[in-house]
CSV table of C-alpha atoms in Angstrom, one decimal:
chain,number,residue,atom,x,y,z
A,12,MET,CA,-30.4,25.0,2.9
A,13,SER,CA,-27.6,24.1,0.3
A,14,ARG,CA,-26.7,20.8,-0.1
A,15,PRO,CA,-23.2,19.5,1.5
A,16,PRO,CA,-20.2,19.7,-1.0
A,17,LEU,CA,-19.9,16.7,-3.1
A,18,LEU,CA,-16.5,13.9,-3.6
A,19,VAL,CA,-15.8,11.4,-5.9
A,20,ILE,CA,-13.6,9.0,-5.4
A,21,ALA,CA,-13.1,7.1,-8.2
A,22,ALA,CA,-11.1,3.6,-7.9
A,23,GLY,CA,-11.1,-0.5,-8.4
A,24,GLY,CA,-9.3,-3.1,-9.2
A,25,THR,CA,-7.3,-4.4,-6.0
A,26,GLY,CA,-7.5,-3.7,-2.0
A,27,GLY,CA,-4.4,-1.3,-3.1
A,28,HIS,CA,-6.7,1.1,-4.8
A,29,MET,CA,-9.8,0.5,-2.3
A,30,PHE,CA,-8.3,0.5,1.0
A,31,PRO,CA,-6.5,3.7,0.7
A,32,ALA,CA,-10.0,5.3,-0.9
A,33,GLN,CA,-11.8,3.8,2.0
A,34,ALA,CA,-10.1,5.4,4.2
A,35,LEU,CA,-10.3,9.0,2.7
A,36,ALA,CA,-14.5,8.2,1.8
A,37,GLU,CA,-14.7,7.7,6.2
A,38,GLU,CA,-13.1,10.8,6.5
A,39,MET,CA,-14.4,13.2,4.3
A,40,LEU,CA,-18.6,11.9,5.6
A,41,ALA,CA,-16.8,12.1,9.0
A,42,ARG,CA,-16.0,16.3,7.6
A,43,GLY,CA,-19.9,16.8,6.7
A,44,TRP,CA,-19.4,15.8,2.6
A,45,ARG,CA,-21.1,13.1,0.5
A,46,VAL,CA,-19.4,10.6,-0.9
A,47,ARG,CA,-19.9,8.9,-4.7
A,48,LEU,CA,-17.5,5.9,-5.4
A,49,SER,CA,-17.3,5.2,-9.7
A,50,THR,CA,-15.6,2.1,-10.1
A,51,ASP,CA,-16.6,-1.0,-13.0
A,52,PRO,CA,-18.7,-4.2,-11.5
A,53,ARG,CA,-14.9,-5.8,-10.9
A,54,GLY,CA,-14.4,-3.3,-8.5
A,55,ALA,CA,-18.0,-3.4,-7.0
A,56,ARG,CA,-17.4,-6.3,-5.6
A,57,TYR,CA,-14.1,-5.0,-3.6
A,58,ALA,CA,-16.3,-1.8,-2.1
A,59,GLY,CA,-18.1,-4.2,0.5
A,60,GLY,CA,-16.2,-2.2,3.2
A,61,PHE,CA,-17.0,1.7,2.3
A,62,PRO,CA,-19.3,2.8,4.5
A,63,GLU,CA,-23.1,3.1,4.0
A,64,ALA,CA,-23.4,6.0,3.4
A,65,VAL,CA,-21.0,6.3,0.3
A,66,GLU,CA,-23.2,6.0,-2.7
A,67,ARG,CA,-21.9,3.9,-5.6
A,68,GLY,CA,-21.6,4.7,-9.3
A,69,VAL,CA,-20.9,1.6,-11.0
A,70,THR,CA,-19.4,2.5,-14.9
A,71,SER,CA,-18.7,0.3,-17.6
A,72,SER,CA,-14.1,0.2,-18.3
A,73,GLY,CA,-11.8,-2.3,-19.7
A,74,THR,CA,-8.2,-2.6,-20.0
A,75,PHE,CA,-5.7,-2.0,-23.2
A,76,ALA,CA,-2.8,-4.8,-21.4
A,77,GLN,CA,-5.0,-7.8,-20.6
A,78,GLY,CA,-8.3,-10.1,-22.0
A,79,SER,CA,-8.4,-11.6,-25.7
A,80,PRO,CA,-7.8,-9.4,-29.2
A,81,ILE,CA,-11.2,-8.8,-29.5
A,82,SER,CA,-11.9,-7.3,-25.9
A,83,ARG,CA,-9.4,-4.9,-26.4
A,84,ALA,CA,-10.1,-3.9,-29.5
A,85,THR,CA,-13.6,-2.9,-27.9
A,86,THR,CA,-12.2,-1.6,-24.9
A,87,PRO,CA,-11.9,2.0,-26.3
A,88,PHE,CA,-15.6,1.7,-27.3
A,89,THR,CA,-16.1,0.7,-23.8
A,90,VAL,CA,-14.3,3.2,-21.9
A,91,ALA,CA,-15.8,6.2,-24.2
A,92,ALA,CA,-19.3,4.4,-23.2
A,93,GLY,CA,-18.8,5.2,-19.6
A,94,ILE,CA,-16.8,8.6,-19.6
A,95,ALA,CA,-19.9,9.5,-21.1
A,96,LYS,CA,-22.5,8.5,-18.8
A,97,THR,CA,-19.7,9.8,-15.8
A,98,VAL,CA,-19.5,13.8,-17.3
A,99,MET,CA,-23.6,13.5,-17.9
A,100,ALA,CA,-24.1,12.5,-14.0
A,101,MET,CA,-21.8,14.9,-13.3
A,102,ARG,CA,-23.5,17.6,-14.9
A,103,ARG,CA,-26.3,16.7,-13.0
A,104,ASP,CA,-24.9,16.9,-9.7
A,105,ARG,CA,-21.2,18.3,-9.5
A,106,PRO,CA,-18.3,17.4,-7.5
A,107,ALA,CA,-16.9,19.8,-5.6
A,108,CYS,CA,-13.7,17.3,-6.0
A,109,VAL,CA,-12.8,14.0,-7.8
A,110,ALA,CA,-10.2,12.3,-6.2
A,111,GLY,CA,-8.2,9.6,-8.7
A,112,PHE,CA,-6.9,6.2,-6.8
A,113,GLY,CA,-5.6,4.7,-10.5
A,114,GLY,CA,-6.4,1.3,-11.9
A,115,TYR,CA,-9.1,0.7,-14.8
A,116,PRO,CA,-12.1,1.2,-13.3
A,117,ALA,CA,-10.7,5.0,-11.7
A,118,LEU,CA,-10.7,6.4,-15.6
A,119,PRO,CA,-13.7,6.9,-16.5
A,120,ALA,CA,-15.0,9.4,-13.9
A,121,THR,CA,-11.3,11.1,-13.8
A,122,ALA,CA,-11.3,11.5,-17.7
A,123,ALA,CA,-14.7,13.0,-16.7
A,124,ALA,CA,-13.4,15.1,-14.5
A,125,THR,CA,-10.6,16.6,-16.5
A,126,PHE,CA,-13.1,17.5,-19.4
A,127,LEU,CA,-15.2,19.3,-17.2
A,128,ARG,CA,-12.8,21.3,-15.4
A,129,ILE,CA,-13.8,19.6,-11.8
A,130,PRO,CA,-11.0,20.0,-9.3
A,131,ARG,CA,-9.6,16.4,-9.3
A,132,LEU,CA,-6.4,14.9,-7.7
A,133,ILE,CA,-4.9,11.3,-7.7
A,134,HIS,CA,-3.6,9.5,-5.0
A,135,GLU,CA,-0.7,7.0,-6.2
A,136,GLN,CA,0.4,4.0,-3.9
A,137,ASN,CA,4.1,3.2,-5.3
A,138,GLY,CA,6.2,4.9,-6.1
A,139,VAL,CA,6.1,4.7,-9.7
A,140,LEU,CA,3.4,6.1,-10.9
A,141,GLY,CA,0.4,3.3,-12.5
A,142,ARG,CA,-1.0,3.2,-15.7
A,143,VAL,CA,-3.8,5.2,-15.3
A,144,ASN,CA,-1.9,7.4,-12.8
A,145,ARG,CA,0.1,8.3,-15.5
A,146,ILE,CA,-1.6,9.4,-18.0
A,147,PHE,CA,-3.2,11.7,-15.6
A,148,ALA,CA,-0.6,12.8,-13.5
A,149,PRO,CA,-0.5,16.3,-15.7
A,150,ARG,CA,-4.0,16.8,-16.1
A,151,VAL,CA,-5.2,16.8,-12.2
A,152,ASP,CA,-3.9,19.8,-10.1
A,153,ARG,CA,-2.4,17.1,-7.5
A,154,VAL,CA,-0.7,14.1,-7.6
A,155,ALA,CA,-0.9,12.8,-4.0
A,156,CYS,CA,2.2,10.2,-3.4
A,157,GLY,CA,1.7,7.9,-0.8
A,158,VAL,CA,6.0,7.3,-1.3
A,159,TRP,CA,8.6,9.1,-1.3
A,160,PRO,CA,10.2,10.3,-3.7
A,161,THR,CA,7.8,9.0,-6.7
A,162,ALA,CA,8.9,9.6,-10.1
A,163,LEU,CA,6.4,12.1,-11.6
A,164,PRO,CA,6.6,13.8,-15.7
A,165,LYS,CA,8.0,17.7,-15.4
A,166,GLU,CA,5.1,19.0,-15.3
A,167,SER,CA,3.3,17.1,-12.4
A,168,LYS,CA,2.9,19.1,-9.0
A,169,GLY,CA,3.6,16.0,-6.8
A,170,GLU,CA,2.8,15.8,-2.8
A,171,PHE,CA,4.2,13.4,-0.3
A,172,VAL,CA,0.9,12.5,1.9
A,173,GLY,CA,1.7,8.8,2.8
A,174,ASN,CA,-0.8,6.1,2.4
A,175,PRO,CA,-4.0,5.6,4.3
A,176,VAL,CA,-3.3,3.3,7.1
A,177,ARG,CA,-6.0,0.8,8.6
A,178,ALA,CA,-7.2,2.2,12.4
A,179,SER,CA,-6.0,-0.7,14.2
A,180,VAL,CA,-2.2,0.0,12.7
A,181,LEU,CA,-3.2,3.8,13.9
A,182,ALA,CA,-3.2,2.1,17.0
A,183,GLN,CA,-0.2,0.8,17.5
A,184,ALA,CA,2.0,4.0,15.6
A,185,GLY,CA,5.1,4.9,17.3
A,186,ALA,CA,4.7,1.5,19.6
A,187,THR,CA,7.8,1.6,21.7
A,188,TYR,CA,10.5,-0.3,20.6
A,189,LEU,CA,12.3,-3.2,21.8
A,190,CYS,CA,15.5,-5.2,20.9
A,191,PRO,CA,16.5,-6.6,23.5
A,192,GLU,CA,20.2,-7.8,24.9
A,193,THR,CA,18.8,-11.0,26.1
A,194,GLY,CA,15.9,-12.4,26.6
A,195,PRO,CA,13.5,-13.5,23.1
A,196,ILE,CA,13.3,-11.4,20.5
A,197,GLU,CA,10.8,-11.2,17.8
A,198,ILE,CA,10.6,-11.7,14.1
A,199,LEU,CA,7.8,-10.8,11.9
A,200,VAL,CA,8.2,-12.7,8.5
A,201,MET,CA,5.3,-11.5,5.9
A,202,GLY,CA,4.6,-12.0,2.3
A,203,GLY,CA,1.4,-12.5,1.2
A,204,SER,CA,0.9,-14.8,-2.0
A,205,GLN,CA,4.0,-12.8,-3.3
A,206,GLY,CA,6.4,-13.9,-0.6
A,207,ALA,CA,5.2,-16.4,1.3
A,208,GLY,CA,6.6,-18.8,-1.7
A,209,SER,CA,10.0,-17.2,-2.0
A,210,PHE,CA,10.1,-16.7,2.3
A,211,ALA,CA,9.9,-20.4,2.5
A,212,ARG,CA,12.5,-21.2,0.6
A,213,LEU,CA,14.7,-18.5,1.8
A,214,VAL,CA,14.1,-17.8,5.3
A,215,PRO,CA,14.7,-21.3,7.0
A,216,PRO,CA,18.3,-22.6,5.5
A,217,ALA,CA,18.9,-18.9,6.6
A,218,LEU,CA,18.0,-18.8,10.3
A,219,GLU,CA,20.2,-22.1,10.3
A,220,GLN,CA,22.8,-19.7,9.7
A,221,ILE,CA,22.7,-17.5,12.2
A,222,PRO,CA,24.7,-18.0,16.1
A,223,ASP,CA,23.3,-20.5,17.9
A,224,ALA,CA,23.1,-18.0,21.0
A,225,LEU,CA,21.0,-15.9,18.6
A,226,ARG,CA,18.8,-18.3,17.6
A,227,GLN,CA,17.6,-19.7,20.9
A,228,ARG,CA,16.0,-15.8,21.6
A,229,LEU,CA,13.8,-16.0,18.5
A,230,ARG,CA,10.7,-15.7,18.8
A,231,LEU,CA,9.2,-16.3,14.9
A,232,SER,CA,5.9,-15.1,13.4
A,233,GLN,CA,5.9,-16.0,9.5
A,234,GLN,CA,2.9,-16.7,6.7
A,235,VAL,CA,3.1,-19.8,5.2
A,236,ARG,CA,1.3,-21.3,2.2
A,237,PRO,CA,-0.6,-24.4,3.1
A,238,GLU,CA,2.5,-26.9,0.9
A,239,ASP,CA,5.1,-25.6,2.3
A,240,MET,CA,4.3,-25.6,5.7
A,241,ASP,CA,5.0,-29.0,6.8
A,242,ARG,CA,8.8,-28.9,5.1
A,243,VAL,CA,8.9,-25.4,7.3
A,244,ARG,CA,8.0,-26.3,10.1
A,245,ALA,CA,10.5,-29.1,9.6
A,246,VAL,CA,13.2,-26.8,9.5
A,247,TYR,CA,11.7,-24.9,12.6
A,248,ASP,CA,11.4,-27.9,15.2
A,249,GLY,CA,14.4,-29.1,13.8
A,250,LEU,CA,16.3,-26.0,15.1
A,251,GLY,CA,14.3,-26.1,18.3
A,252,LEU,CA,12.9,-22.6,17.3
A,253,ASP,CA,9.7,-20.6,18.5
A,254,ALA,CA,7.9,-20.6,15.5
A,255,ASP,CA,4.5,-19.5,15.1
A,256,LEU,CA,3.3,-20.5,11.1
A,257,ARG,CA,0.0,-19.3,9.6
A,258,GLY,CA,-1.2,-18.9,5.8
A,259,PHE,CA,-2.6,-15.5,7.2
A,260,PHE,CA,-2.5,-13.2,10.1
A,261,ASP,CA,-5.4,-11.0,11.1
A,262,ASP,CA,-3.8,-9.2,13.9
A,263,VAL,CA,-0.6,-8.0,11.9
A,264,PRO,CA,-0.6,-4.5,13.8
A,265,GLU,CA,-0.2,-6.0,17.0
A,266,ARG,CA,3.0,-8.8,15.9
A,267,LEU,CA,4.6,-5.5,13.6
A,268,ALA,CA,4.7,-3.8,18.0
A,269,ARG,CA,6.3,-6.3,18.8
A,270,ALA,CA,8.4,-7.4,16.0
A,271,SER,CA,12.2,-6.3,16.8
A,272,LEU,CA,13.3,-7.2,13.1
A,273,VAL,CA,10.3,-7.8,10.2
A,274,ILE,CA,11.0,-9.2,6.4
A,275,SER,CA,8.8,-8.1,4.4
A,276,ARG,CA,8.0,-7.5,0.6
A,277,ALA,CA,8.3,-4.0,-0.9
A,278,GLY,CA,4.6,-3.2,-1.4
A,279,ALA,CA,3.3,0.0,-0.5
A,280,GLY,CA,0.8,-1.3,1.9
A,281,SER,CA,3.4,-3.1,3.9
A,282,ILE,CA,5.5,-0.4,3.7
A,283,SER,CA,3.2,2.1,5.5
A,284,ASP,CA,1.6,-0.2,8.1
A,285,ILE,CA,6.1,-0.5,8.9
A,286,THR,CA,7.0,2.9,9.3
A,287,VAL,CA,3.3,4.2,11.0
A,288,VAL,CA,4.0,1.7,13.6
A,289,GLY,CA,8.3,2.4,13.4
A,290,ARG,CA,9.7,-0.6,12.8
A,291,PRO,CA,13.4,-1.9,11.2
A,292,ALA,CA,12.8,-4.1,8.0
A,293,ILE,CA,14.9,-6.4,5.9
A,294,LEU,CA,13.2,-5.9,2.1
A,295,ILE,CA,12.2,-8.0,-0.5
A,296,PRO,CA,10.9,-6.5,-3.5
A,297,TYR,CA,8.6,-8.4,-5.6
A,298,PRO,CA,10.8,-9.4,-8.5
A,299,SER,CA,8.1,-9.5,-11.4
A,300,ALA,CA,6.2,-6.1,-9.4
A,301,ALA,CA,5.0,-4.2,-12.8
A,302,ASP,CA,7.8,-1.6,-13.5
A,303,ASP,CA,10.3,-2.3,-10.6
A,304,HIS,CA,7.7,-0.6,-8.4
A,305,GLN,CA,8.2,-2.5,-4.6
A,306,ALA,CA,12.0,-1.6,-5.8
A,307,ALA,CA,10.7,2.2,-5.8
A,308,ASN,CA,8.6,1.4,-2.8
A,309,ALA,CA,11.7,0.7,-0.5
A,310,ALA,CA,14.1,3.3,-1.6
A,311,GLY,CA,13.1,5.9,0.1
A,312,LEU,CA,13.2,3.8,3.6
A,313,VAL,CA,16.4,2.6,2.9
A,314,GLU,CA,17.9,5.7,2.4
A,315,ALA,CA,16.3,7.3,5.2
A,316,GLY,CA,17.8,4.2,7.7
A,317,GLY,CA,15.3,2.5,8.7
A,318,ALA,CA,15.5,-0.8,6.5
A,319,PHE,CA,18.0,-2.9,4.2
A,320,MET,CA,16.8,-4.1,0.9
A,321,ILE,CA,18.5,-7.1,-0.5
A,322,ARG,CA,16.6,-8.1,-4.7
A,323,GLU,CA,15.4,-11.9,-4.7
A,324,GLU,CA,18.0,-12.8,-6.9
A,325,GLU,CA,20.6,-11.8,-5.0
A,326,LEU,CA,19.5,-12.8,-1.8
A,327,THR,CA,20.8,-15.9,-0.5
A,328,PRO,CA,20.5,-17.8,3.1
A,329,GLU,CA,23.8,-17.2,3.7
A,330,GLY,CA,23.3,-13.2,3.0
A,331,LEU,CA,19.6,-13.3,4.7
A,332,ALA,CA,21.3,-14.7,8.0
A,333,GLY,CA,24.2,-11.7,8.1
A,334,HIS,CA,21.2,-9.0,7.7
A,335,ILE,CA,19.6,-10.9,10.5
A,336,THR,CA,22.6,-10.9,12.6
A,337,ALA,CA,23.9,-7.5,12.0
A,338,ILE,CA,20.8,-5.7,12.8
A,339,LEU,CA,19.6,-7.8,16.1
A,340,SER,CA,23.0,-8.4,17.3
A,341,ASP,CA,22.7,-4.7,17.6
A,342,PRO,CA,20.4,-3.3,19.6
A,343,GLU,CA,21.7,0.4,19.8
A,344,GLY,CA,21.8,0.1,15.6
A,345,ALA,CA,18.2,-1.6,15.8
A,346,SER,CA,16.8,1.5,17.6
A,347,ALA,CA,18.4,4.0,15.6
A,348,MET,CA,16.3,2.2,12.3
A,349,ALA,CA,13.4,1.9,14.3
A,350,ALA,CA,13.3,5.6,15.1
A,351,ALA,CA,14.1,6.8,10.9
A,352,SER,CA,11.5,4.4,10.1
A,353,HIS,CA,9.1,5.6,12.3
A,354,ALA,CA,10.6,9.3,11.3
A,355,HIS,CA,9.5,7.9,7.5
A,356,GLY,CA,6.2,7.2,8.5
A,357,ARG,CA,3.1,9.0,7.6
A,358,PRO,CA,0.3,8.1,10.2
A,359,GLU,CA,-1.5,11.6,9.1
A,360,ALA,CA,-2.0,10.1,5.9
A,361,THR,CA,-5.7,10.1,5.9
A,362,GLN,CA,-5.9,13.3,6.9
A,363,HIS,CA,-3.5,15.0,4.8
A,364,LEU,CA,-4.9,13.8,1.6
A,365,ALA,CA,-8.6,14.9,2.8
A,366,GLY,CA,-7.1,18.3,3.3
A,367,LEU,CA,-6.4,18.3,-0.3
A,368,VAL,CA,-9.6,17.6,-1.1
A,369,GLU,CA,-10.8,20.6,0.8
A,370,GLU,CA,-8.0,22.6,-1.0
A,371,LEU,CA,-9.0,21.9,-3.9
A,372,ALA,CA,-12.3,22.6,-3.6
A,373,GLN,CA,-12.0,25.7,-2.2
A,374,GLN,CA,-9.8,26.8,-5.0
A,375,GLY,CA,-12.1,25.8,-7.9
A,376,ARG,CA,-14.8,27.5,-5.9
A,377,ALA,CA,-12.8,30.5,-5.7
A,378,GLU,CA,-12.5,30.6,-9.6
């Protein structure tokens, strides 16, 4: 009896790479495939959420952009050793397909698949290719794009797939949107470590400047760093604002479903969650993001009419207050933004990505 086909997933480094990789692993296991995760020792630390049925292959890799001059000088040798080890492993147990998710831990397996001419794809979470994905985009059979548009080399074959989201987000997909003309209105402010500090400075004075009648109806959920908590709480208490302030929300999907407006950074994962649920958003890209990729992430949703984008260097409390007031004072317009956001979402991203894996594997068998 023949063994099930093998998918090698090459990923590591951050949750942005590992979460969609994990979603694909779960789907391919459900489809009867074997799955092996190829990563480096750093990436292996982020693999705790992967199913036990996923094999782990830990291979040396390295970054050319960080570390001491000595470590950067030895990186080519480290990466070459990792590629050689991976080539031998793939010759012993040849994958039907290799899926790379970017980051330097994905480099050895993606390079080995290219050398062995194994069907392969890469998934790019952001609107600008990361360094490793930039190398391989012209050399793979398909570039699965998490946001659209994504800037790609001319030789690349790109396809808008979306970013796989958690099951808890899918459970809220297309939740009924409400922006009532009377009664409570909920706002969710989420920024993580790259947004909480800036939002703690900007959101409180913005809410001070919105019309009194609107502010009295607001219920606010905001992520706030511990060092900012007392100051922000004092402002909201002084305004009589109903505010739930926490360092971390473990129920973001439910809060998204209740929200009439989301204020957020423009990370690929955040935008995917917002659009799968379908909520109007004010997006404030992280200004230090590599290659300004958060602005690229936001571009498609803004063009679709589901969000406004404000550059942080252009952001003022007065400007933010104006956007909040304009959206929440126009229930019909806010509902149209919610519908545009939901239309831009890709709740089927995991299934689409799994379908690409099977398609490329089938083409490889036919050759």
